[in-house]
Short mmCIF file of C-alpha atoms and ligand atoms in Angstrom, two decimals:
data_model
loop_
_atom_site.label_atom_id
_atom_site.label_comp_id
_atom_site.label_asym_id
_atom_site.label_seq_id
_atom_site.Cartn_x
_atom_site.Cartn_y
_atom_site.Cartn_z
CA MET A 1 124.85 -180.66 -55.48
CA SER A 2 121.28 -181.07 -56.66
CA THR A 3 119.14 -178.78 -54.53
CA VAL A 4 120.01 -175.16 -53.97
CA VAL A 5 118.13 -172.31 -52.38
CA ILE A 6 118.92 -168.80 -53.57
CA VAL A 7 118.22 -166.03 -51.08
CA GLY A 8 118.81 -162.31 -51.07
CA ALA A 9 120.98 -161.59 -48.04
CA GLN A 10 120.19 -157.87 -47.79
CA TRP A 11 117.11 -155.77 -48.65
CA GLY A 12 116.36 -157.24 -52.08
CA ASP A 13 117.68 -156.00 -55.41
CA GLU A 14 120.97 -157.82 -54.75
CA GLY A 15 121.08 -159.07 -58.33
CA LYS A 16 119.45 -162.46 -57.65
CA GLY A 17 118.00 -162.43 -61.17
CA LYS A 18 121.41 -162.79 -62.77
CA ILE A 19 122.50 -165.75 -60.65
CA ILE A 20 119.08 -167.41 -60.74
CA ASP A 21 119.15 -167.20 -64.52
CA TYR A 22 122.71 -168.53 -64.55
CA LEU A 23 121.66 -171.58 -62.51
CA ALA A 24 118.17 -172.01 -64.00
CA GLY A 25 119.72 -172.96 -67.33
CA GLU A 26 121.11 -176.12 -65.77
CA SER A 27 118.14 -176.94 -63.50
CA ASP A 28 115.40 -179.51 -64.09
CA VAL A 29 112.94 -177.78 -61.79
CA VAL A 30 112.75 -174.16 -60.58
CA VAL A 31 110.50 -173.40 -57.60
CA ARG A 32 109.05 -170.17 -56.24
CA ALA A 33 107.81 -170.64 -52.68
CA GLN A 34 106.93 -167.20 -51.24
CA GLY A 35 105.71 -163.76 -52.17
CA GLY A 36 103.80 -163.06 -55.32
CA ASN A 37 104.04 -160.56 -58.10
CA ASN A 38 105.65 -158.08 -55.72
CA ALA A 39 108.83 -159.78 -56.91
CA GLY A 40 110.28 -159.04 -60.24
CA HIS A 41 113.42 -159.39 -62.18
CA THR A 42 114.55 -158.82 -65.67
CA VAL A 43 116.47 -161.49 -67.51
CA VAL A 44 118.42 -160.50 -70.58
CA VAL A 45 119.13 -163.23 -73.11
CA GLY A 46 120.84 -161.98 -76.25
CA ASP A 47 118.98 -158.80 -77.13
CA GLN A 48 115.67 -159.96 -75.65
CA LYS A 49 114.54 -158.68 -72.26
CA TYR A 50 112.15 -160.79 -70.22
CA ALA A 51 110.36 -159.29 -67.23
CA LEU A 52 109.44 -162.07 -64.80
CA ARG A 53 107.29 -161.48 -61.75
CA LEU A 54 105.43 -164.61 -60.67
CA ILE A 55 106.69 -167.17 -63.12
CA PRO A 56 109.98 -168.89 -62.19
CA SER A 57 113.08 -168.20 -64.31
CA GLY A 58 113.29 -171.74 -65.65
CA ILE A 59 110.52 -170.76 -68.07
CA LEU A 60 113.16 -169.43 -70.43
CA TYR A 61 114.72 -172.90 -70.71
CA LYS A 62 113.14 -175.76 -72.59
CA ASP A 63 112.19 -178.84 -70.53
CA CYS A 64 112.55 -177.07 -67.19
CA ILE A 65 109.52 -177.50 -64.92
CA ASN A 66 108.45 -174.30 -63.18
CA ILE A 67 106.64 -174.52 -59.89
CA ILE A 68 104.56 -171.87 -58.18
CA GLY A 69 104.51 -173.38 -54.70
CA ASN A 70 101.91 -173.41 -51.95
CA GLY A 71 103.65 -170.55 -50.09
CA VAL A 72 103.10 -168.13 -52.96
CA VAL A 73 100.12 -165.76 -53.10
CA PHE A 74 98.80 -166.15 -56.61
CA ASP A 75 97.32 -163.35 -58.70
CA PRO A 76 95.58 -165.03 -61.67
CA GLU A 77 95.24 -161.82 -63.64
CA GLY A 78 98.93 -161.00 -63.27
CA PHE A 79 99.86 -164.58 -64.07
CA LEU A 80 97.82 -164.74 -67.28
CA LYS A 81 99.22 -161.41 -68.45
CA GLU A 82 102.73 -162.69 -67.83
CA VAL A 83 102.02 -165.86 -69.80
CA GLU A 84 100.65 -163.76 -72.65
CA THR A 85 103.67 -161.48 -72.70
CA LEU A 86 106.10 -164.41 -72.67
CA GLU A 87 104.23 -166.16 -75.46
CA GLY A 88 104.31 -162.91 -77.44
CA GLN A 89 108.07 -163.04 -77.08
CA GLY A 90 108.15 -166.56 -78.43
CA VAL A 91 108.54 -168.35 -75.08
CA SER A 92 106.30 -171.37 -74.64
CA ALA A 93 104.83 -171.00 -71.17
CA ASP A 94 103.44 -174.53 -70.81
CA ASN A 95 105.85 -176.03 -68.36
CA ILE A 96 104.28 -174.45 -65.28
CA LYS A 97 102.62 -176.07 -62.29
CA ILE A 98 100.62 -174.05 -59.78
CA SER A 99 100.07 -175.48 -56.31
CA ASP A 100 96.47 -176.27 -55.48
CA ARG A 101 97.28 -175.08 -51.95
CA ALA A 102 98.44 -171.59 -52.94
CA HIS A 103 96.26 -168.71 -51.77
CA VAL A 104 94.62 -166.52 -54.37
CA ILE A 105 94.82 -162.73 -54.56
CA PHE A 106 91.50 -161.03 -55.31
CA PRO A 107 90.75 -157.40 -56.23
CA TYR A 108 89.69 -156.68 -52.65
CA HIS A 109 93.20 -157.58 -51.46
CA LYS A 110 94.72 -155.00 -53.78
CA LYS A 111 92.10 -152.43 -52.81
CA LEU A 112 92.67 -153.02 -49.08
CA ASP A 113 96.46 -152.86 -49.59
CA GLU A 114 96.05 -149.43 -51.14
CA LEU A 115 93.51 -148.15 -48.60
CA ALA A 116 95.60 -149.34 -45.63
CA GLU A 117 98.74 -147.71 -47.03
CA ASN A 118 96.95 -144.42 -47.61
CA LYS A 119 95.57 -144.50 -44.08
CA ARG A 120 99.02 -145.05 -42.59
CA GLY A 121 99.92 -141.50 -43.56
CA LYS A 122 103.49 -140.77 -42.51
CA SER A 123 104.19 -144.31 -41.33
CA LYS A 124 103.68 -145.93 -44.73
CA ILE A 125 105.39 -149.26 -45.34
CA GLY A 126 105.75 -148.46 -49.00
CA THR A 127 104.09 -151.68 -50.20
CA THR A 128 103.86 -152.60 -53.87
CA LYS A 129 100.02 -152.45 -53.59
CA ASN A 130 99.69 -155.86 -55.18
CA GLY A 131 97.51 -157.14 -52.35
CA ILE A 132 100.30 -159.28 -50.89
CA GLY A 133 99.84 -158.34 -47.22
CA PRO A 134 96.01 -158.55 -47.21
CA CYS A 135 96.10 -161.95 -48.95
CA TYR A 136 98.54 -163.36 -46.37
CA MET A 137 96.34 -161.81 -43.65
CA ASP A 138 93.36 -163.87 -44.87
CA LYS A 139 95.55 -166.97 -45.03
CA VAL A 140 96.66 -166.57 -41.43
CA GLU A 141 93.15 -165.61 -40.33
CA ARG A 142 91.95 -168.83 -42.04
CA SER A 143 89.44 -167.15 -44.28
CA GLY A 144 91.45 -167.14 -47.52
CA LEU A 145 90.47 -168.89 -50.72
CA ARG A 146 92.97 -171.23 -52.31
CA ILE A 147 93.54 -172.50 -55.83
CA CYS A 148 91.76 -175.75 -54.91
CA ASP A 149 88.66 -173.71 -53.91
CA MET A 150 88.82 -171.93 -57.23
CA MET A 151 88.90 -175.25 -59.06
CA ASP A 152 85.67 -176.46 -57.46
CA THR A 153 83.00 -175.08 -59.79
CA ASP A 154 80.14 -176.12 -57.51
CA THR A 155 81.22 -174.18 -54.45
CA PHE A 156 83.63 -171.44 -55.56
CA GLU A 157 81.12 -168.76 -56.50
CA ALA A 158 79.30 -168.87 -53.17
CA LYS A 159 82.57 -168.77 -51.21
CA LEU A 160 83.81 -165.85 -53.26
CA ARG A 161 80.56 -163.89 -52.94
CA GLY A 162 80.73 -164.37 -49.16
CA GLN A 163 84.25 -162.95 -49.09
CA ILE A 164 83.43 -159.99 -51.32
CA GLU A 165 80.50 -159.09 -49.09
CA LYS A 166 82.68 -159.11 -45.98
CA LYS A 167 85.44 -157.10 -47.63
CA ASN A 168 83.04 -154.57 -49.11
CA GLU A 169 81.79 -153.92 -45.61
CA ILE A 170 85.32 -153.19 -44.44
CA ILE A 171 86.07 -151.06 -47.51
CA GLU A 172 82.94 -149.00 -46.91
CA LYS A 173 82.73 -148.80 -43.12
CA ILE A 174 86.40 -148.58 -42.15
CA TYR A 175 87.93 -146.82 -45.12
CA ASP A 176 84.93 -144.95 -46.48
CA GLY A 177 85.85 -146.43 -49.84
CA GLU A 178 83.80 -147.48 -52.81
CA LYS A 179 82.37 -151.01 -52.83
CA LEU A 180 83.71 -153.43 -55.42
CA ASP A 181 81.44 -154.90 -58.08
CA ALA A 182 80.81 -158.48 -56.93
CA ASN A 183 79.37 -159.69 -60.24
CA LYS A 184 82.38 -158.50 -62.17
CA ILE A 185 84.83 -160.18 -59.78
CA VAL A 186 82.89 -163.46 -59.89
CA GLU A 187 82.69 -163.40 -63.67
CA ASP A 188 86.42 -162.63 -64.04
CA TYR A 189 87.52 -165.28 -61.56
CA LEU A 190 85.30 -168.02 -63.00
CA ALA A 191 86.98 -167.31 -66.34
CA TYR A 192 90.48 -167.26 -64.80
CA ALA A 193 89.73 -170.58 -63.10
CA GLU A 194 89.18 -172.29 -66.44
CA LYS A 195 92.28 -170.70 -67.95
CA ILE A 196 94.60 -171.84 -65.17
CA ARG A 197 93.05 -175.28 -64.59
CA LYS A 198 95.56 -177.03 -66.82
CA TYR A 199 98.46 -175.81 -64.67
CA VAL A 200 97.06 -176.79 -61.29
CA ASP A 201 98.59 -179.72 -59.45
CA ASP A 202 99.80 -180.99 -56.09
CA THR A 203 103.25 -179.47 -56.54
CA THR A 204 104.59 -180.93 -53.28
CA VAL A 205 104.63 -184.28 -55.11
CA THR A 206 106.47 -182.87 -58.14
CA VAL A 207 109.17 -181.30 -56.00
CA TYR A 208 109.53 -184.39 -53.80
CA ASP A 209 109.80 -186.73 -56.77
CA ALA A 210 112.37 -184.50 -58.47
CA VAL A 211 114.57 -184.39 -55.37
CA LYS A 212 114.25 -188.15 -54.86
CA ALA A 213 115.24 -188.74 -58.49
CA ASP A 214 118.34 -186.61 -57.90
CA LYS A 215 117.18 -183.98 -60.37
CA LYS A 216 118.58 -180.45 -60.13
CA VAL A 217 116.11 -178.33 -58.22
CA LEU A 218 116.55 -174.59 -57.81
CA PHE A 219 114.51 -172.77 -55.17
CA GLU A 220 114.21 -169.21 -56.36
CA GLY A 221 113.99 -166.61 -53.60
CA ALA A 222 112.39 -163.21 -54.09
CA GLN A 223 113.00 -160.04 -52.05
CA GLY A 224 115.64 -160.31 -49.32
CA THR A 225 116.36 -161.48 -45.78
CA LEU A 226 115.77 -158.07 -44.18
CA LEU A 227 112.27 -158.06 -45.71
CA ASP A 228 111.31 -161.32 -43.94
CA ILE A 229 108.17 -160.97 -41.83
CA ASP A 230 109.88 -162.63 -38.82
CA LEU A 231 113.54 -161.87 -39.31
CA GLY A 232 113.52 -158.57 -41.20
CA THR A 233 113.34 -154.94 -40.15
CA TYR A 234 109.72 -155.19 -38.98
CA PRO A 235 107.34 -153.50 -39.80
CA TYR A 236 109.17 -152.42 -42.99
CA VAL A 237 109.00 -155.93 -44.36
CA THR A 238 106.93 -158.02 -46.74
CA SER A 239 104.41 -160.56 -45.43
CA SER A 240 106.27 -163.76 -46.35
CA HIS A 241 109.55 -165.55 -45.61
CA PRO A 242 112.23 -164.70 -48.17
CA THR A 243 114.73 -166.54 -45.93
CA SER A 244 115.80 -170.14 -46.55
CA GLY A 245 113.37 -171.41 -43.90
CA GLY A 246 110.51 -170.23 -46.08
CA PHE A 247 111.32 -172.83 -48.72
CA PRO A 248 110.55 -176.13 -46.99
CA ILE A 249 107.15 -174.77 -45.97
CA GLY A 250 106.45 -172.83 -49.13
CA ALA A 251 107.32 -175.76 -51.36
CA GLY A 252 106.07 -178.48 -49.02
CA ILE A 253 109.27 -180.50 -48.54
CA GLY A 254 111.39 -181.48 -45.56
CA PRO A 255 114.22 -179.08 -44.64
CA ASN A 256 116.71 -181.92 -45.03
CA MET A 257 116.01 -181.94 -48.77
CA ILE A 258 117.91 -178.66 -49.17
CA GLU A 259 121.61 -179.08 -49.67
CA GLU A 260 122.99 -175.67 -50.46
CA VAL A 261 121.91 -172.16 -49.49
CA LEU A 262 123.48 -169.55 -51.72
CA GLY A 263 123.25 -165.99 -50.43
CA ILE A 264 123.23 -163.21 -53.00
CA VAL A 265 125.08 -160.22 -51.60
CA LYS A 266 125.80 -156.85 -53.09
CA ALA A 267 129.40 -155.62 -52.57
CA TYR A 268 127.87 -152.62 -50.78
CA THR A 269 124.48 -151.79 -49.22
CA THR A 270 121.32 -150.38 -50.75
CA ARG A 271 117.89 -149.85 -49.36
CA VAL A 272 114.64 -148.72 -50.95
CA GLY A 273 112.12 -146.76 -48.95
CA LYS A 274 112.04 -146.03 -45.26
CA GLY A 275 113.68 -147.33 -42.09
CA PRO A 276 117.19 -147.13 -40.62
CA CYS A 277 120.18 -148.05 -42.76
CA VAL A 278 123.33 -147.93 -40.60
CA THR A 279 125.97 -147.70 -43.35
CA GLU A 280 124.09 -145.25 -45.56
CA GLU A 281 126.34 -142.58 -47.09
CA ASP A 282 124.01 -139.69 -47.73
CA ASN A 283 126.77 -137.78 -49.51
CA GLU A 284 129.18 -137.92 -52.48
CA THR A 285 130.23 -141.48 -51.71
CA GLY A 286 126.64 -142.69 -51.78
CA GLU A 287 126.04 -140.74 -54.97
CA LYS A 288 129.12 -142.28 -56.61
CA ILE A 289 127.86 -145.78 -55.76
CA ARG A 290 124.33 -144.93 -56.92
CA VAL A 291 125.50 -143.71 -60.31
CA ALA A 292 128.07 -146.47 -60.90
CA GLY A 293 125.63 -149.16 -59.78
CA ASN A 294 122.61 -147.58 -61.49
CA GLU A 295 120.85 -147.81 -58.16
CA PHE A 296 117.46 -146.54 -59.20
CA GLY A 297 114.22 -148.52 -58.92
CA THR A 298 113.42 -150.43 -62.11
CA VAL A 299 109.76 -149.48 -62.08
CA THR A 300 109.54 -146.14 -60.28
CA GLY A 301 113.05 -144.82 -60.98
CA ARG A 302 113.30 -143.95 -57.26
CA PRO A 303 116.94 -143.48 -56.19
CA ARG A 304 118.04 -146.22 -53.78
CA ARG A 305 119.85 -145.27 -50.59
CA CYS A 306 123.48 -146.43 -50.86
CA GLY A 307 126.36 -147.08 -48.47
CA TRP A 308 129.27 -149.32 -47.49
CA PHE A 309 129.09 -153.07 -46.94
CA ASP A 310 127.37 -153.85 -43.66
CA ALA A 311 128.96 -157.05 -42.39
CA VAL A 312 126.95 -156.97 -39.15
CA MET A 313 123.75 -157.23 -41.15
CA VAL A 314 125.02 -159.77 -43.67
CA LYS A 315 126.49 -161.90 -40.89
CA TYR A 316 123.02 -161.97 -39.37
CA ALA A 317 121.63 -162.99 -42.78
CA ALA A 318 124.31 -165.68 -43.10
CA ARG A 319 123.31 -167.11 -39.74
CA VAL A 320 119.52 -167.04 -40.05
CA ASN A 321 119.64 -168.50 -43.56
CA GLY A 322 122.43 -171.00 -42.87
CA LEU A 323 124.31 -169.75 -45.92
CA THR A 324 126.69 -172.35 -47.33
CA ALA A 325 128.10 -170.01 -49.96
CA MET A 326 127.87 -166.43 -51.18
CA SER A 327 127.75 -164.72 -54.50
CA ILE A 328 129.15 -161.19 -54.33
CA MET A 329 127.44 -158.96 -56.88
CA LEU A 330 128.37 -155.62 -58.47
CA LEU A 331 131.98 -155.65 -57.29
CA ASP A 332 132.88 -153.47 -60.29
CA VAL A 333 130.80 -150.63 -58.79
CA LEU A 334 133.42 -150.21 -56.04
CA THR A 335 136.25 -149.69 -58.54
CA GLY A 336 137.83 -146.26 -58.25
CA PHE A 337 137.67 -145.66 -54.50
CA ASP A 338 141.01 -145.03 -52.73
CA LYS A 339 139.62 -146.72 -49.64
CA VAL A 340 136.75 -149.17 -49.24
CA LYS A 341 135.02 -149.76 -45.92
CA ILE A 342 133.41 -152.73 -44.21
CA CYS A 343 131.16 -152.18 -41.20
CA THR A 344 132.16 -154.72 -38.55
CA GLY A 345 130.25 -153.43 -35.54
CA TYR A 346 127.55 -151.02 -34.40
CA LYS A 347 128.33 -148.38 -31.80
CA ILE A 348 125.52 -147.35 -29.46
CA GLY A 349 126.67 -144.72 -26.99
CA ASP A 350 129.93 -146.15 -25.67
CA LYS A 351 129.00 -149.77 -26.37
CA ILE A 352 129.86 -151.75 -29.48
CA ILE A 353 127.54 -154.56 -30.54
CA ASN A 354 128.09 -157.19 -33.23
CA HIS A 355 124.55 -158.48 -33.56
CA PHE A 356 121.75 -157.05 -35.63
CA PRO A 357 119.17 -155.57 -33.21
CA ALA A 358 115.46 -156.41 -33.39
CA SER A 359 114.27 -152.92 -32.48
CA LEU A 360 114.31 -150.28 -35.19
CA ASP A 361 114.63 -147.62 -32.49
CA VAL A 362 117.87 -149.25 -31.37
CA LEU A 363 119.00 -149.71 -34.98
CA ALA A 364 118.39 -146.03 -35.66
CA LYS A 365 120.84 -145.16 -32.84
CA CYS A 366 123.62 -147.39 -34.22
CA GLU A 367 126.74 -145.79 -35.68
CA PRO A 368 128.87 -147.89 -38.00
CA VAL A 369 132.31 -149.08 -36.86
CA TYR A 370 134.42 -149.42 -39.99
CA GLU A 371 137.42 -151.37 -41.05
CA GLU A 372 139.18 -149.57 -43.90
CA LEU A 373 140.90 -151.39 -46.74
CA ASP A 374 142.83 -150.09 -49.74
CA GLY A 375 140.66 -149.79 -52.83
CA TRP A 376 141.48 -150.59 -56.46
CA HIS A 377 141.43 -148.51 -59.62
CA GLU A 378 141.94 -151.20 -62.24
CA ASP A 379 139.03 -152.07 -64.54
CA ILE A 380 137.81 -155.48 -63.37
CA THR A 381 134.93 -155.92 -65.81
CA ASN A 382 136.94 -158.28 -68.02
CA CYS A 383 138.40 -160.44 -65.25
CA GLU A 384 137.54 -164.07 -65.85
CA SER A 385 139.01 -165.67 -62.77
CA PHE A 386 139.50 -164.80 -59.13
CA ASP A 387 143.27 -164.71 -59.66
CA GLU A 388 142.95 -162.03 -62.33
CA LEU A 389 141.32 -159.59 -59.89
CA PRO A 390 143.54 -156.81 -58.50
CA GLU A 391 145.22 -157.69 -55.19
CA ASN A 392 143.10 -155.12 -53.27
CA ALA A 393 139.84 -156.46 -54.69
CA LYS A 394 140.89 -159.97 -53.64
CA ASN A 395 141.75 -158.67 -50.17
CA TYR A 396 138.31 -157.09 -49.93
CA LEU A 397 136.54 -160.33 -50.84
CA ASN A 398 138.78 -162.41 -48.62
CA ARG A 399 138.13 -160.13 -45.68
CA ILE A 400 134.34 -160.35 -46.21
CA GLU A 401 134.63 -164.12 -46.37
CA GLU A 402 136.71 -164.18 -43.19
CA ILE A 403 134.27 -162.00 -41.24
CA LEU A 404 131.17 -163.85 -42.42
CA GLU A 405 132.72 -167.31 -42.25
CA VAL A 406 131.01 -168.22 -45.51
CA PRO A 407 132.92 -168.94 -48.74
CA VAL A 408 132.57 -166.54 -51.68
CA LYS A 409 131.92 -168.88 -54.58
CA ILE A 410 130.71 -166.46 -57.25
CA VAL A 411 131.78 -162.90 -58.01
CA SER A 412 129.95 -160.70 -60.49
CA VAL A 413 132.01 -158.01 -62.26
CA GLY A 414 129.40 -156.71 -64.69
CA PRO A 415 125.83 -157.19 -65.86
CA LYS A 416 126.58 -159.69 -68.62
CA ARG A 417 126.36 -163.41 -68.15
CA LYS A 418 130.02 -163.89 -68.99
CA GLN A 419 131.05 -161.29 -66.42
CA THR A 420 130.60 -163.90 -63.72
CA ILE A 421 133.58 -165.44 -61.96
CA ILE A 422 133.05 -168.90 -60.55
CA ARG A 423 135.69 -169.53 -57.93
CA GLU A 424 137.10 -173.01 -58.08
P1 2SA B 501 104.70 -155.74 -50.13
O1 2SA B 501 104.12 -155.22 -51.42
O2 2SA B 501 103.66 -155.90 -49.07
O3 2SA B 501 105.54 -156.96 -50.32
O4 2SA B 501 105.66 -154.58 -49.63
C1 2SA B 501 106.19 -154.62 -48.33
C2 2SA B 501 107.60 -154.12 -48.27
O5 2SA B 501 108.44 -155.01 -48.99
C3 2SA B 501 109.17 -154.30 -49.97
N1 2SA B 501 109.34 -155.12 -51.17
C4 2SA B 501 110.45 -155.08 -51.92
N2 2SA B 501 111.60 -154.40 -51.80
C5 2SA B 501 112.55 -154.61 -52.76
N3 2SA B 501 112.40 -155.47 -53.81
C6 2SA B 501 111.23 -156.15 -53.94
N4 2SA B 501 111.03 -156.93 -54.98
C7 2SA B 501 112.08 -157.07 -55.95
C8 2SA B 501 111.87 -156.17 -57.12
C9 2SA B 501 112.15 -158.47 -56.38
C10 2SA B 501 113.34 -159.11 -55.86
O6 2SA B 501 112.89 -155.86 -57.77
O7 2SA B 501 110.73 -155.78 -57.38
O8 2SA B 501 114.34 -158.46 -55.55
O9 2SA B 501 113.26 -160.31 -55.82
C11 2SA B 501 110.20 -156.00 -52.98
N5 2SA B 501 108.97 -156.55 -52.82
C12 2SA B 501 108.46 -156.00 -51.70
C13 2SA B 501 108.31 -153.08 -50.27
O10 2SA B 501 109.09 -152.04 -50.82
C14 2SA B 501 107.80 -152.75 -48.90
O11 2SA B 501 108.78 -152.04 -48.17
MG1 MG B 502 114.56 -155.70 -58.00
#
């Protein structure tokens, strides 16, 4: 198999970083195709920790080409800082190509992200304030500036000044905020333009050629299915498509060029921030999962909401992504429960539904219908094959596979690279 898409099948934080890193080592090309530096994962190699946000994971491997595709919203400041940090850690960050069609994030996008969030009051989305939403808004409104605009020294400044003027008007009149310094932005971005010029290319050609030459191409998803602007729990979503469908567009290839779609799935459910979460256990069980799984935000330290595996939701993710395989992460966190539960339906009043509803008001009314299985108490963190897992852990995985009708190909039993079971 030479092209694989990796997607988060829940609300992000499924542990994609570990599997992406695992596969990046054997890939010729790694492609990001959506989101921006709202993504982020930490890769641990030996005793070095690398924090990646915008740059694809293949950067840690020599000879791997790393693509920032046209579907990404590109923050030059964040990108250059990331390059600097990596180089400081001894990683050569040369093998990067940035799509000339990618949209650029400017300071007014970040400012508007912050102002809009503050104005939402109680109904905050909880955005990362990186300007992601406002940048995609400009793209869809057809007023955004792209990398190719930034590369055109004759016209870029005038286009940028026009944008800043319009945004400053909004900042001042709608939000009563302080205008941004146009000269400073122009000066900074003209300098960024020269620094990134060497990376800029038509990346749709690079990806196409690699696939045609039967090279190994890894499409690296960020966030998760339930954060998809179309298919997620709207409006508590991000502004891009973290689902598999986002990749052909965001990388500029035909959908038939993708062979495998690997869904990364936590053995239980977590959610950050607001919105309904049907299987949440706001009690001792949730606390036990949170502590065992270290379910606290990496940046803010915010505790994540935890609960049992929601098969209704993941079945939805399996369908809308066309998952061909799954990787079940953090199975070791469920060790030590007498019983483990899988949610197989949602009860609303006296009706049971098996599909994931569009409306959050409906979702908020759903009660989980559980199937209970015997748990396991054996330490599984040293298991090296599926067969070595305790019978009850195998039953749990087999049952998930049966319900979702997608094979479990990888099982993670601990944070280390070697604590990864590849099922033959
Ligand atoms: P934004 O900033 O506009 O994208 O925020 C909109 C909503 O999307 C959520 N969001 C996220 N939630 C979880 N993980 C995210 N990124 C991961 C990380 C990266 C990953 O660990 O940082 O898993 O690939 C992420 N990005 C956006 C955000 O909380 C808002 O609810
Ligand atoms: Mg994360």
